[in-house]
PDB file of C-alpha atoms and ligand atoms in Angstrom:
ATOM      1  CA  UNK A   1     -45.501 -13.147 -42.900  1.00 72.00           C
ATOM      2  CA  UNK A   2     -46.258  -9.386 -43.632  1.00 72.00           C
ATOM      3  CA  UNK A   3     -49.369  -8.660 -44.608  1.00 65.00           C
ATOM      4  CA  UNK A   4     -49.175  -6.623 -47.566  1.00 88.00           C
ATOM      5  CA  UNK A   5     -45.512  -6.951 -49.020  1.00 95.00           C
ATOM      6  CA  UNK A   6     -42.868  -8.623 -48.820  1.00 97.00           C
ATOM      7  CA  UNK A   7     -39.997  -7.823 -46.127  1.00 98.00           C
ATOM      8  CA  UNK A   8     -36.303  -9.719 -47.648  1.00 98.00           C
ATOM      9  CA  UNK A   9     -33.467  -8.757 -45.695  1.00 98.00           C
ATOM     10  CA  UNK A  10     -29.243  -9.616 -46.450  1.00 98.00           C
ATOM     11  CA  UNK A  11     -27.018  -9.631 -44.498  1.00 98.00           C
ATOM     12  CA  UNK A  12     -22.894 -11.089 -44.581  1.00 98.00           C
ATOM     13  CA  UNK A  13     -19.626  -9.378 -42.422  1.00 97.00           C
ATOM     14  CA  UNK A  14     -17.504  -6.923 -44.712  1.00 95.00           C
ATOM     15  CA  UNK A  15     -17.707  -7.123 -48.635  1.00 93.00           C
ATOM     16  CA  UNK A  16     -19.562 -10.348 -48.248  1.00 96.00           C
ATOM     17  CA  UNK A  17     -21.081  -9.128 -51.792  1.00 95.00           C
ATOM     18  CA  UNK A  18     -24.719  -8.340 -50.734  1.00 97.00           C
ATOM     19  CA  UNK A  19     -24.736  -5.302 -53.583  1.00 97.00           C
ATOM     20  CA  UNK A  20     -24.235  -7.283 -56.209  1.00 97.00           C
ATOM     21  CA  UNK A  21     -26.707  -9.752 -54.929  1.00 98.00           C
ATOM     22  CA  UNK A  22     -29.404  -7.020 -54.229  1.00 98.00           C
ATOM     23  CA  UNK A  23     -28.809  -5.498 -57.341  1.00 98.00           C
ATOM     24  CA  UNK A  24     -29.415  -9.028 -59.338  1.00 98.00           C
ATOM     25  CA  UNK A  25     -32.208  -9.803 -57.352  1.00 98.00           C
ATOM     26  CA  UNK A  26     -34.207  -6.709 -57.983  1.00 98.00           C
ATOM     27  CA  UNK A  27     -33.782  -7.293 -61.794  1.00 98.00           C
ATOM     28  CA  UNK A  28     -34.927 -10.658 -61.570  1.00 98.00           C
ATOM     29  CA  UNK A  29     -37.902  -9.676 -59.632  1.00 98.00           C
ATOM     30  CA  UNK A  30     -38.730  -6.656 -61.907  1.00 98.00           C
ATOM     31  CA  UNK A  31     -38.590  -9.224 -64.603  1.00 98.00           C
ATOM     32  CA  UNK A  32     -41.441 -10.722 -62.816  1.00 96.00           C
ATOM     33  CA  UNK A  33     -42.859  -7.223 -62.980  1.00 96.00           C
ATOM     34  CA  UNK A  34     -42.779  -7.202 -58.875  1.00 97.00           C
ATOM     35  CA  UNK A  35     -42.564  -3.248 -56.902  1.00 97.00           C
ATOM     36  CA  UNK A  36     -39.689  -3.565 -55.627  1.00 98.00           C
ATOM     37  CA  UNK A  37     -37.758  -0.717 -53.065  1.00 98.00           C
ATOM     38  CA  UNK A  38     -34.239  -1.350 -52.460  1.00 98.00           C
ATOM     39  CA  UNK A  39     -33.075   0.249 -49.376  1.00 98.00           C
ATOM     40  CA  UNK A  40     -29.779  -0.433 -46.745  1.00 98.00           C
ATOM     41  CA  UNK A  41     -29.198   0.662 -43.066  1.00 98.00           C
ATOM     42  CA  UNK A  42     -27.703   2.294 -41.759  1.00 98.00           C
ATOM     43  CA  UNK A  43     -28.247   6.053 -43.519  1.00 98.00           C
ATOM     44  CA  UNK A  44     -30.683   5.549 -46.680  1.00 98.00           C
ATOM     45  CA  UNK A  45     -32.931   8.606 -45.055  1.00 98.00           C
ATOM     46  CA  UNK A  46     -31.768  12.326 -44.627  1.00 97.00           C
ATOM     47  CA  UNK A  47     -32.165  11.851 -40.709  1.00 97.00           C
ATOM     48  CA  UNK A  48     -30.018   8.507 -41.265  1.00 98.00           C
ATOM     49  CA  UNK A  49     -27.394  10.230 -43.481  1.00 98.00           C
ATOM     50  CA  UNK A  50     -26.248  11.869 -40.189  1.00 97.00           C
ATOM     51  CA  UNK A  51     -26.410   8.697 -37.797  1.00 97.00           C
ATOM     52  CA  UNK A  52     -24.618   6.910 -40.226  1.00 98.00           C
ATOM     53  CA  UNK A  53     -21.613   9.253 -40.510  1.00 97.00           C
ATOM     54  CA  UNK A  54     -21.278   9.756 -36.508  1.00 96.00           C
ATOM     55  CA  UNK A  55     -21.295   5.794 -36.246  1.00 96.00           C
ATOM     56  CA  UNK A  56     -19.047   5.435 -39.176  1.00 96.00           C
ATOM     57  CA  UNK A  57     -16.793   8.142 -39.607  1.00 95.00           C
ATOM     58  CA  UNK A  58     -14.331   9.335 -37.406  1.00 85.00           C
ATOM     59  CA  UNK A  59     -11.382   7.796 -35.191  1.00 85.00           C
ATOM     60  CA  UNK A  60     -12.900   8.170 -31.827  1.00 88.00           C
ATOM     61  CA  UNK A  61     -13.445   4.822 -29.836  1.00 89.00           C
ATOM     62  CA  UNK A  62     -17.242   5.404 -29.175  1.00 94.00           C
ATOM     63  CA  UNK A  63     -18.965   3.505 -26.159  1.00 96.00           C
ATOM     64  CA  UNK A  64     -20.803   0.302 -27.394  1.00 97.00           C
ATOM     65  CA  UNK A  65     -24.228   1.454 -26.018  1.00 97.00           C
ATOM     66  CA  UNK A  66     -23.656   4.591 -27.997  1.00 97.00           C
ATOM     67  CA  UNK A  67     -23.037   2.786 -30.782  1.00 97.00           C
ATOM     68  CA  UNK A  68     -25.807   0.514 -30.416  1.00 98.00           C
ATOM     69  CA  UNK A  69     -28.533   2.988 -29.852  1.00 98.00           C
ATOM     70  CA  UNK A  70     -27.634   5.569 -33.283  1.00 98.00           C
ATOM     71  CA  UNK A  71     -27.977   2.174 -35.015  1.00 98.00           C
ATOM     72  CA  UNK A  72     -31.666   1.609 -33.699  1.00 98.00           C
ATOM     73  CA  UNK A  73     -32.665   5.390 -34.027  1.00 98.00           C
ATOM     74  CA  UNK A  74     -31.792   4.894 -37.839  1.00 98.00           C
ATOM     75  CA  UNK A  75     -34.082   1.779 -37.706  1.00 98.00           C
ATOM     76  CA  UNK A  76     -36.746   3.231 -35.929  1.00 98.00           C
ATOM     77  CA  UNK A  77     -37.009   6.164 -38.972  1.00 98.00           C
ATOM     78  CA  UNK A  78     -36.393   4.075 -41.549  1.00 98.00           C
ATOM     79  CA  UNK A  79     -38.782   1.916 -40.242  1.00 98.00           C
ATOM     80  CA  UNK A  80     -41.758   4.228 -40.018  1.00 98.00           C
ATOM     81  CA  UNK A  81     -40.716   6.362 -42.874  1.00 98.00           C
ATOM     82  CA  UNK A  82     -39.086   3.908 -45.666  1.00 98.00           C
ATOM     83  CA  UNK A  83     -39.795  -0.107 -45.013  1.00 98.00           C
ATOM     84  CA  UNK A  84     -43.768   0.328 -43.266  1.00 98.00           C
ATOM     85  CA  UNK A  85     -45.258   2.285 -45.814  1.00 98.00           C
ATOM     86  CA  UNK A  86     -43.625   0.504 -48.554  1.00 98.00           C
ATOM     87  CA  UNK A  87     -44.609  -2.646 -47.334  1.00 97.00           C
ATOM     88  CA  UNK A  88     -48.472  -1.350 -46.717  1.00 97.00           C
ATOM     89  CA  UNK A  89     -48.509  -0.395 -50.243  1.00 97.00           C
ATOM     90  CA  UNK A  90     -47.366  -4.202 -51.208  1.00 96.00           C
ATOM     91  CA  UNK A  91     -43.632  -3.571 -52.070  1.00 97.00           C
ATOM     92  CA  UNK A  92     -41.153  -6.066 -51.945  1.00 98.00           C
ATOM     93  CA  UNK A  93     -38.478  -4.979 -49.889  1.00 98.00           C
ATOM     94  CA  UNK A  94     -35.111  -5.735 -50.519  1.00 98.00           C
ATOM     95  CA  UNK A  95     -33.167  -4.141 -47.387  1.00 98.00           C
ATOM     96  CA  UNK A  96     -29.375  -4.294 -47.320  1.00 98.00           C
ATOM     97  CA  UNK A  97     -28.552  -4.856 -43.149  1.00 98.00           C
ATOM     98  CA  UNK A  98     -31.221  -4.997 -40.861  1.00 98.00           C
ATOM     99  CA  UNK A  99     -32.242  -6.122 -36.456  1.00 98.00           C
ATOM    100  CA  UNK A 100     -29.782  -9.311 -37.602  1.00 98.00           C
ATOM    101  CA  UNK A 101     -26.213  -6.936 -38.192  1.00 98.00           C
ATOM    102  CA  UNK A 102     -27.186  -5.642 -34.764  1.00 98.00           C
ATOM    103  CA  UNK A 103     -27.164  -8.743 -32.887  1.00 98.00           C
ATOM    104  CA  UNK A 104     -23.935 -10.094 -35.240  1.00 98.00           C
ATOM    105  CA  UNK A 105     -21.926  -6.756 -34.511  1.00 98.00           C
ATOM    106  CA  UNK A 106     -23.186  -5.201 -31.170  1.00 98.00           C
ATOM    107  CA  UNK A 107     -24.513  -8.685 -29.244  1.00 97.00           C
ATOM    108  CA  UNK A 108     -21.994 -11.312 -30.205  1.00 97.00           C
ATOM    109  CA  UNK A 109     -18.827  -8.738 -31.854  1.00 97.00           C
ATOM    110  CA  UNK A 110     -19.208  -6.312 -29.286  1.00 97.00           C
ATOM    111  CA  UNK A 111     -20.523  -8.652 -26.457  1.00 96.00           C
ATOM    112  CA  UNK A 112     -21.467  -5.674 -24.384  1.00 94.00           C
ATOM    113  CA  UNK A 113     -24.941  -7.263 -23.819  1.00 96.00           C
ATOM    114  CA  UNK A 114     -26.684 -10.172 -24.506  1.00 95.00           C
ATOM    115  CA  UNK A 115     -27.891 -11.034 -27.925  1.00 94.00           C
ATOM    116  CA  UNK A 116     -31.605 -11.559 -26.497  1.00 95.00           C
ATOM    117  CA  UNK A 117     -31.636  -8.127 -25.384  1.00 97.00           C
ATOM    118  CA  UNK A 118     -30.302  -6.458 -28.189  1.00 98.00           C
ATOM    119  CA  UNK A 119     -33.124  -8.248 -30.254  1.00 97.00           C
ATOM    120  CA  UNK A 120     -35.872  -7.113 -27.532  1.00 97.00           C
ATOM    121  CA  UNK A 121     -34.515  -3.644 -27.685  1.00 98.00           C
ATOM    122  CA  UNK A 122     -34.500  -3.892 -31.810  1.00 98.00           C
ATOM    123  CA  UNK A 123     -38.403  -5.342 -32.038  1.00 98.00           C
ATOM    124  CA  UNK A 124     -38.996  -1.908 -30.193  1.00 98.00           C
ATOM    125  CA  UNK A 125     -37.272   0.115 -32.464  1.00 98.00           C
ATOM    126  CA  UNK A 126     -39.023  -2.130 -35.325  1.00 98.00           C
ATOM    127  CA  UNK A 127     -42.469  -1.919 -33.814  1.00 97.00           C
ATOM    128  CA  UNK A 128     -42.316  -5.684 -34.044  1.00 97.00           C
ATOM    129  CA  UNK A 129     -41.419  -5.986 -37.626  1.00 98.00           C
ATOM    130  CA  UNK A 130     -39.152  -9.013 -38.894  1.00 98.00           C
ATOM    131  CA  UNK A 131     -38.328  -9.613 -42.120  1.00 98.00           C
ATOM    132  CA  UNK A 132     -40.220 -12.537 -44.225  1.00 97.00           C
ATOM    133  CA  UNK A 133     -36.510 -13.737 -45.556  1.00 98.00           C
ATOM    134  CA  UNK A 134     -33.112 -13.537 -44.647  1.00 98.00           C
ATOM    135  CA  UNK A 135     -29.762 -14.370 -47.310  1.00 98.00           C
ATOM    136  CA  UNK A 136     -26.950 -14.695 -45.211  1.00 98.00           C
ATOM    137  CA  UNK A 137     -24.039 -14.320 -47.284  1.00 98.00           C
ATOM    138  CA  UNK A 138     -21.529 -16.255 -44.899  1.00 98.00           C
ATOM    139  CA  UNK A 139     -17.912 -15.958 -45.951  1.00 97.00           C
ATOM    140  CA  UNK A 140     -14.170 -16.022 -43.723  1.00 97.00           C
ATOM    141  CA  UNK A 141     -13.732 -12.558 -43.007  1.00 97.00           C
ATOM    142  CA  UNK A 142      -9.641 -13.626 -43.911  1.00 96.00           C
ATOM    143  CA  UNK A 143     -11.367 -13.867 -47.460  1.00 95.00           C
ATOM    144  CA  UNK A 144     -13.185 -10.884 -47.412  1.00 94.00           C
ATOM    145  CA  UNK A 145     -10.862  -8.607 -46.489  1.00 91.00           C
ATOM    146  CA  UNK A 146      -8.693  -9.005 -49.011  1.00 89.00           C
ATOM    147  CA  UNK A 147     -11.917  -7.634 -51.310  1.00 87.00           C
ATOM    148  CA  UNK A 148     -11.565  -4.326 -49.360  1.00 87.00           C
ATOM    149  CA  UNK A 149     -10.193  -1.753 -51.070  1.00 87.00           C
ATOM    150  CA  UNK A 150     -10.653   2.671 -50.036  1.00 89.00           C
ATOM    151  CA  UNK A 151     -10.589   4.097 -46.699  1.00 90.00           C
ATOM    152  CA  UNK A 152     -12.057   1.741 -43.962  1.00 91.00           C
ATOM    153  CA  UNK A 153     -14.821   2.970 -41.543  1.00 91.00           C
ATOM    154  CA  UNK A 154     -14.668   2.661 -37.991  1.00 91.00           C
ATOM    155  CA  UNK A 155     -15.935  -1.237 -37.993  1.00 91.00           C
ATOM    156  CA  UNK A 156     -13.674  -2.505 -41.183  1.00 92.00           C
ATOM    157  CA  UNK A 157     -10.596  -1.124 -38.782  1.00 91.00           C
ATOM    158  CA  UNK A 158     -11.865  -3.488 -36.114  1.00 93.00           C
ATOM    159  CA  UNK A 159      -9.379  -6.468 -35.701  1.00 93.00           C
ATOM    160  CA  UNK A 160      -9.920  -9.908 -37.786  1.00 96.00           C
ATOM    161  CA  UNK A 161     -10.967 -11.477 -33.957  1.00 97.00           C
ATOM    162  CA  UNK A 162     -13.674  -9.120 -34.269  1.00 97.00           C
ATOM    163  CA  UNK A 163     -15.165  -9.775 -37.587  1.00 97.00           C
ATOM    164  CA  UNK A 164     -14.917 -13.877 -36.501  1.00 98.00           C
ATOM    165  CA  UNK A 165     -16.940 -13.519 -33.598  1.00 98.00           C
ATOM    166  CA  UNK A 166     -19.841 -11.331 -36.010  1.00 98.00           C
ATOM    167  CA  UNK A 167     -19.290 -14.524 -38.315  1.00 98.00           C
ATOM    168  CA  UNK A 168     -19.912 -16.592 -35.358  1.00 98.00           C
ATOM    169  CA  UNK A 169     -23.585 -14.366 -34.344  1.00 98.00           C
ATOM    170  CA  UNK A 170     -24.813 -14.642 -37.638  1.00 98.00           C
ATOM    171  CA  UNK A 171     -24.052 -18.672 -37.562  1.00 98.00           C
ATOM    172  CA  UNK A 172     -25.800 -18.296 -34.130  1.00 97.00           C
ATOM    173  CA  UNK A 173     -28.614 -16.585 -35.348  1.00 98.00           C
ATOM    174  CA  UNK A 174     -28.914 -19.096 -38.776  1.00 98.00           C
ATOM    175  CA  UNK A 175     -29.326 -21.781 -36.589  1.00 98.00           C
ATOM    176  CA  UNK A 176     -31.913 -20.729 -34.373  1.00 97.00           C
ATOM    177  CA  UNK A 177     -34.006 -19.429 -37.013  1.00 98.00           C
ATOM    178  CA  UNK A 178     -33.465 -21.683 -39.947  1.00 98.00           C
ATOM    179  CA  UNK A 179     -37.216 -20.830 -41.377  1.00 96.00           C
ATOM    180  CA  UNK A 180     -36.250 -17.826 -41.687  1.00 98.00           C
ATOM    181  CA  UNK A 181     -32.252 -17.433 -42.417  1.00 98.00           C
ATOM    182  CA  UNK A 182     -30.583 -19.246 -45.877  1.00 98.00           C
ATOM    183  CA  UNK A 183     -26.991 -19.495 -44.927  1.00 98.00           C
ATOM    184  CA  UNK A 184     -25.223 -18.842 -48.568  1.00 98.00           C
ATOM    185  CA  UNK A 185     -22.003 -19.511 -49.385  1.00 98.00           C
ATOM    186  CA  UNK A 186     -20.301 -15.894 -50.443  1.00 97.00           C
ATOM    187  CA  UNK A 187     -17.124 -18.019 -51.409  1.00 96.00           C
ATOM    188  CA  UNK A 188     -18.918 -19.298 -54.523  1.00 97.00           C
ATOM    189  CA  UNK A 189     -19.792 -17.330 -57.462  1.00 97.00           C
ATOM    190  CA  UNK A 190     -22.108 -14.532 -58.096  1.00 97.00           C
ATOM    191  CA  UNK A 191     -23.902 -17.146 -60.901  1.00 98.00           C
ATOM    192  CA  UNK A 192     -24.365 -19.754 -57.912  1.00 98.00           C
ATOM    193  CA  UNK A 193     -25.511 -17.441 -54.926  1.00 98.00           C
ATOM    194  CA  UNK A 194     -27.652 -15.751 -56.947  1.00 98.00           C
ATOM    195  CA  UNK A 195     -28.971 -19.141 -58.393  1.00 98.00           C
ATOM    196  CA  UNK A 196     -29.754 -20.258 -54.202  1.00 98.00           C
ATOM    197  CA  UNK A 197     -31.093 -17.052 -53.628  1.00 98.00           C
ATOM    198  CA  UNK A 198     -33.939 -17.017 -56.401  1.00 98.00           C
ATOM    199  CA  UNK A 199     -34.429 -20.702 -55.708  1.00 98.00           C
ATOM    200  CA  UNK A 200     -35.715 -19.619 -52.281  1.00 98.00           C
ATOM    201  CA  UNK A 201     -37.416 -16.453 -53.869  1.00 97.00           C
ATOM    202  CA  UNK A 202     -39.375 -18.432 -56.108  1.00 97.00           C
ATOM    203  CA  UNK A 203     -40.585 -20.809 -52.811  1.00 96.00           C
ATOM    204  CA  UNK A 204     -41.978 -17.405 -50.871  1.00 96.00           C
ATOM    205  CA  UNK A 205     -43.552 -16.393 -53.464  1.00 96.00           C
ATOM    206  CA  UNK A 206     -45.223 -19.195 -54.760  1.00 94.00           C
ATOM    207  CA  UNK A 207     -46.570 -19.222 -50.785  1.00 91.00           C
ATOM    208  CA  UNK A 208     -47.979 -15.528 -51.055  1.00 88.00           C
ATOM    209  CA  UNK A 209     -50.280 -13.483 -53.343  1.00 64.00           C
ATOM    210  CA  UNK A 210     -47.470 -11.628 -54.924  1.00 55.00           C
ATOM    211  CA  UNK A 211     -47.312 -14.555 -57.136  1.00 48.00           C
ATOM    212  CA  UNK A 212     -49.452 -12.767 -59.472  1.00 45.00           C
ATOM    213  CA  UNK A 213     -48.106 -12.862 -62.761  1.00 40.00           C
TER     214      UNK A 213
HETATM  215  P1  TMP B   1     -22.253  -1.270 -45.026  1.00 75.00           P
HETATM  216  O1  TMP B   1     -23.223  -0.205 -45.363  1.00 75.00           O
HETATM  217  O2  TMP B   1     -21.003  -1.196 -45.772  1.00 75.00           O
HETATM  218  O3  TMP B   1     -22.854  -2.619 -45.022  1.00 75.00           O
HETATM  219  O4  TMP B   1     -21.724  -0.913 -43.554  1.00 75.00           O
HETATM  220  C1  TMP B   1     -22.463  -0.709 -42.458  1.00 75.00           C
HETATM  221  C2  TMP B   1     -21.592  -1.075 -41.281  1.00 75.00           C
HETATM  222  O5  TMP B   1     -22.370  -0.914 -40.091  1.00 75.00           O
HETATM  223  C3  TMP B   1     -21.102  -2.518 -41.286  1.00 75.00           C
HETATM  224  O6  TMP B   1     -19.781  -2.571 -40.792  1.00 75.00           O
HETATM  225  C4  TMP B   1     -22.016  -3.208 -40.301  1.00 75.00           C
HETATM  226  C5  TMP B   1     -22.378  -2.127 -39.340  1.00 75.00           C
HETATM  227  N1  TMP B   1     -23.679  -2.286 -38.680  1.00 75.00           N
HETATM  228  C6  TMP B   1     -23.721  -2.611 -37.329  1.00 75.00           C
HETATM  229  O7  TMP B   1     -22.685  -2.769 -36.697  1.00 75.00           O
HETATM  230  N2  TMP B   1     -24.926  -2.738 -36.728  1.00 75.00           N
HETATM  231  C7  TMP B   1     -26.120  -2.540 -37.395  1.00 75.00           C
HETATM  232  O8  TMP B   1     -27.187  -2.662 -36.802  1.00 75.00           O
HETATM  233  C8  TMP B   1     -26.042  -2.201 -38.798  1.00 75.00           C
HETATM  234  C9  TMP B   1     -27.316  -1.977 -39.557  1.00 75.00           C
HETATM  235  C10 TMP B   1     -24.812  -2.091 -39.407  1.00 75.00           C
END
């Protein structure tokens, strides 16, 4: 548990729906008159902006090491600049992507590496941090693309095989942390994930000293 705040990560394959989730969820928890930051990777710092758009953007096949490591420099910032001192000042943060899409896309999507070491090598870019919670929006990336609409970015392009075995991590990774990871179902409503999600919400909270109102 973090000391101070609260660390809440989501994470789901393409339009899985964790905006409208986040977006819900920090209502809710201003309702409960909570300090909440919402924040995403990668990109939601000026140095990020740039990392984001040369591991987005663009047609080029880039190596998967190359890939992997402009994912954990945007961490690293965001990290020590955004999620640390937020978290010090007793935030709750409600981050959008976090060490978890790395292991889904670059350890078991990209299999270039095992999905120990891309953890190892994330905790270092994290300073150790994990997050307190994780909503896994879980849905059959069949089902989810047909929710994309706009240009797609270098990993929407990726084949449906792809996006199965990034399903498959984060299944991986539910099951060997199931303290930490709620599988949700992103085929059901908004009404009924969002119902799960502050179900579990409530639970942390009524564990910590946020639970002050
Ligand atoms: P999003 O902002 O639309 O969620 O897109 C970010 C994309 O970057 C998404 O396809 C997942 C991918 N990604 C990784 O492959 N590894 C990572 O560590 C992170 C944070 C995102």
């Amino acid at each position: 548990m973090n000391e101070k705040g609260l660390f809440i990560t989501f994470e789901g394959g393409e339009a899985a729906g964790k905006s409208t989730l986040i977006k819900k969820v920090k209502e809710y928890l201003v309702s409960l008159e909570k300090d909440v930051l919402c924040t995403f990777e990668p990109g939601d710092t000026e140095f990020g902006k740039s990392i984001r758009a040369a591991v987005l953007d663009g047609n080029e096949k880039i190596p998967p090491e190359a890939e992997f490591f402009l994912y954990l420099a945007d961490r690293a910032y965001h990290v020590e600049k955004m999620i640390m001192p937020a978290l010090e000042s007793g935030k709750m943060v409600l981050c959008d992507r976090f060490t978890d899409s790395s292991v889904a896309y670059q350890g078991e999507g990209r299999r270039f590496v095992s999905l120990e070491r891309i953890e190892e090598m994330s905790l270092v870019a994290t300073r150790g941090l994990t997050p307190d919670l994780t909503f896994y929006l879980d849905i059959d990336p069949k089902i989810a693309f047909k929710r994309l609409t706009g240009k797609k970015d270098r990993l929407e392009r990726e084949d449906i095989s792809f996006h199965e075995k990034v399903r498959e991590g984060y299944l991986l990774l539910a099951r060997d942390n199931p303290h930490r990871i709620v599988v949700i179902n992103a085929e059901d409503t908004i009404e009924d994930v969002f119902a799960v999600t502050t179900k579990h919400l409530d639970e942390l909270l009524k564990k910590t000293n946020l639970n002050k109102v």
